């Protein structure tokens, strides 16, 4: 089962990454699949990231910190869903580290999709 897929919503293509229930090795594998898709699309990527019941380990975090600079310029927006409070704090630190302000956590799938498909960058 692929954890990375393309979905079409409101005429926009969104890259969906499902880390739900993953361990570090599975998260790295899904991250690598997503990175390859972002590179293939080559710009303005909209990403929906599901972190339900996923444990963000230091191993995965260090890997993402090392690999994200290679593709962050190709990502227009990244919406995260199903995050615990500690995961939200990790995301906040990660966005500061990589210098991306449009990696945003949302409470619901609907809010995340609205953010991704709306052309302005305001967060309601």
mmCIF file of C-alpha atoms in Angstrom:
data_model
loop_
_atom_site.group_PDB
_atom_site.id
_atom_site.type_symbol
_atom_site.label_atom_id
_atom_site.label_comp_id
_atom_site.label_asym_id
_atom_site.label_seq_id
_atom_site.Cartn_x
_atom_site.Cartn_y
_atom_site.Cartn_z
ATOM 1 C CA UNK A 1 0.000 0.000 0.000
ATOM 2 C CA UNK A 2 1.411 3.332 -1.022
ATOM 3 C CA UNK A 3 1.298 6.021 1.627
ATOM 4 C CA UNK A 4 1.749 8.729 -1.003
ATOM 5 C CA UNK A 5 -0.913 9.529 -3.580
ATOM 6 C CA UNK A 6 -2.245 12.371 -5.683
ATOM 7 C CA UNK A 7 -5.782 13.601 -5.061
ATOM 8 C CA UNK A 8 -7.787 16.164 -7.024
ATOM 9 C CA UNK A 9 -9.942 18.646 -5.095
ATOM 10 C CA UNK A 10 -11.487 21.833 -6.512
ATOM 11 C CA UNK A 11 -9.321 21.551 -9.604
ATOM 12 C CA UNK A 12 -6.107 21.414 -7.584
ATOM 13 C CA UNK A 13 -3.726 18.498 -7.327
ATOM 14 C CA UNK A 14 -2.747 17.660 -3.757
ATOM 15 C CA UNK A 15 -0.049 15.228 -2.744
ATOM 16 C CA UNK A 16 -1.399 13.237 0.199
ATOM 17 C CA UNK A 17 1.089 11.636 2.601
ATOM 18 C CA UNK A 18 -0.351 9.193 5.124
ATOM 19 C CA UNK A 19 2.019 8.558 8.036
ATOM 20 C CA UNK A 20 -0.795 7.186 10.220
ATOM 21 C CA UNK A 21 0.383 4.394 12.487
ATOM 22 C CA UNK A 22 3.922 4.454 11.060
ATOM 23 C CA UNK A 23 7.151 3.690 12.858
ATOM 24 C CA UNK A 24 10.322 5.659 12.019
ATOM 25 C CA UNK A 25 11.457 3.381 9.167
ATOM 26 C CA UNK A 26 8.024 3.512 7.513
ATOM 27 C CA UNK A 27 7.912 7.286 7.926
ATOM 28 C CA UNK A 28 11.295 7.648 6.237
ATOM 29 C CA UNK A 29 10.150 5.414 3.379
ATOM 30 C CA UNK A 30 6.970 7.494 2.909
ATOM 31 C CA UNK A 31 9.001 10.721 3.160
ATOM 32 C CA UNK A 32 11.306 9.468 0.400
ATOM 33 C CA UNK A 33 8.336 8.579 -1.838
ATOM 34 C CA UNK A 34 6.856 12.028 -1.268
ATOM 35 C CA UNK A 35 10.189 13.748 -1.926
ATOM 36 C CA UNK A 36 10.465 11.945 -5.271
ATOM 37 C CA UNK A 37 6.938 13.043 -6.220
ATOM 38 C CA UNK A 38 7.672 16.665 -5.248
ATOM 39 C CA UNK A 39 10.809 16.574 -7.388
ATOM 40 C CA UNK A 40 8.873 15.037 -10.280
ATOM 41 C CA UNK A 41 6.124 17.694 -10.109
ATOM 42 C CA UNK A 42 8.869 20.346 -9.796
ATOM 43 C CA UNK A 43 7.090 23.221 -8.093
ATOM 44 C CA UNK A 44 4.028 24.694 -6.398
ATOM 45 C CA UNK A 45 3.194 21.443 -4.619
ATOM 46 C CA UNK A 46 0.262 21.325 -2.253
ATOM 47 C CA UNK A 47 0.716 18.669 0.410
ATOM 48 C CA UNK A 48 -1.680 17.129 2.911
ATOM 49 C CA UNK A 49 0.124 15.243 5.680
ATOM 50 C CA UNK A 50 -1.741 12.873 8.016
ATOM 51 C CA UNK A 51 0.098 12.089 11.271
ATOM 52 C CA UNK A 52 -2.609 10.114 13.107
ATOM 53 C CA UNK A 53 -1.061 7.710 15.623
ATOM 54 C CA UNK A 54 2.424 8.304 14.222
ATOM 55 C CA UNK A 55 5.370 8.726 16.555
ATOM 56 C CA UNK A 56 7.823 11.359 15.351
ATOM 57 C CA UNK A 57 11.123 9.920 16.491
ATOM 58 C CA UNK A 58 14.434 11.779 16.650
ATOM 59 C CA UNK A 59 15.668 9.509 13.836
ATOM 60 C CA UNK A 60 12.842 10.595 11.527
ATOM 61 C CA UNK A 61 13.106 14.239 12.557
ATOM 62 C CA UNK A 62 16.869 14.402 11.874
ATOM 63 C CA UNK A 63 16.311 12.698 8.518
ATOM 64 C CA UNK A 64 13.563 15.173 7.555
ATOM 65 C CA UNK A 65 15.744 18.114 8.646
ATOM 66 C CA UNK A 66 18.545 16.834 6.412
ATOM 67 C CA UNK A 67 16.361 16.098 3.365
ATOM 68 C CA UNK A 68 13.761 18.904 3.444
ATOM 69 C CA UNK A 69 16.093 21.666 2.153
ATOM 70 C CA UNK A 70 16.329 19.738 -1.139
ATOM 71 C CA UNK A 71 12.594 20.167 -1.818
ATOM 72 C CA UNK A 72 11.195 22.920 0.419
ATOM 73 C CA UNK A 73 11.406 25.486 -2.391
ATOM 74 C CA UNK A 74 9.076 23.287 -4.465
ATOM 75 C CA UNK A 75 6.350 23.140 -1.797
ATOM 76 C CA UNK A 76 3.756 25.900 -1.924
ATOM 77 C CA UNK A 77 1.727 24.780 1.115
ATOM 78 C CA UNK A 78 1.790 21.825 3.493
ATOM 79 C CA UNK A 79 -1.245 21.184 5.692
ATOM 80 C CA UNK A 80 -0.962 18.735 8.596
ATOM 81 C CA UNK A 81 -3.887 16.900 10.200
ATOM 82 C CA UNK A 82 -4.420 14.540 13.130
ATOM 83 C CA UNK A 83 -1.558 15.941 15.186
ATOM 84 C CA UNK A 84 -1.183 15.685 18.927
ATOM 85 C CA UNK A 85 -0.047 18.681 20.960
ATOM 86 C CA UNK A 86 3.575 17.418 21.134
ATOM 87 C CA UNK A 87 3.560 16.862 17.360
ATOM 88 C CA UNK A 88 2.338 20.444 16.857
ATOM 89 C CA UNK A 89 5.228 21.728 18.983
ATOM 90 C CA UNK A 90 7.693 19.642 16.954
ATOM 91 C CA UNK A 91 6.190 21.068 13.745
ATOM 92 C CA UNK A 92 6.560 24.605 15.087
ATOM 93 C CA UNK A 93 10.262 24.026 15.790
ATOM 94 C CA UNK A 94 10.762 22.271 12.466
ATOM 95 C CA UNK A 95 9.239 25.164 10.496
ATOM 96 C CA UNK A 96 11.502 27.613 12.301
ATOM 97 C CA UNK A 97 14.510 25.401 11.549
ATOM 98 C CA UNK A 98 13.790 25.067 7.817
ATOM 99 C CA UNK A 99 12.433 28.592 7.370
ATOM 100 C CA UNK A 100 9.016 27.677 5.942
ATOM 101 C CA UNK A 101 5.958 29.494 7.282
ATOM 102 C CA UNK A 102 3.347 27.650 5.216
ATOM 103 C CA UNK A 103 3.602 24.300 7.011
ATOM 104 C CA UNK A 104 0.426 24.553 9.090
ATOM 105 C CA UNK A 105 -1.436 22.193 11.439
ATOM 106 C CA UNK A 106 -5.243 21.976 11.271
ATOM 107 C CA UNK A 107 -7.857 20.379 13.500
ATOM 108 C CA UNK A 108 -9.910 18.935 10.646
ATOM 109 C CA UNK A 109 -9.459 17.545 7.174
ATOM 110 C CA UNK A 110 -11.910 20.146 5.823
ATOM 111 C CA UNK A 111 -9.918 23.067 7.264
ATOM 112 C CA UNK A 112 -6.704 21.676 5.802
ATOM 113 C CA UNK A 113 -8.223 21.201 2.348
ATOM 114 C CA UNK A 114 -9.700 24.718 2.412
ATOM 115 C CA UNK A 115 -6.252 26.125 3.220
ATOM 116 C CA UNK A 116 -4.631 24.145 0.405
ATOM 117 C CA UNK A 117 -7.114 24.991 -2.336
ATOM 118 C CA UNK A 118 -7.561 28.670 -1.422
ATOM 119 C CA UNK A 119 -5.272 30.922 -3.418
ATOM 120 C CA UNK A 120 -4.508 33.414 -0.678
ATOM 121 C CA UNK A 121 -2.173 32.422 2.136
ATOM 122 C CA UNK A 122 -4.322 33.645 4.995
ATOM 123 C CA UNK A 123 -5.193 31.218 7.738
ATOM 124 C CA UNK A 124 -8.645 31.677 9.195
#
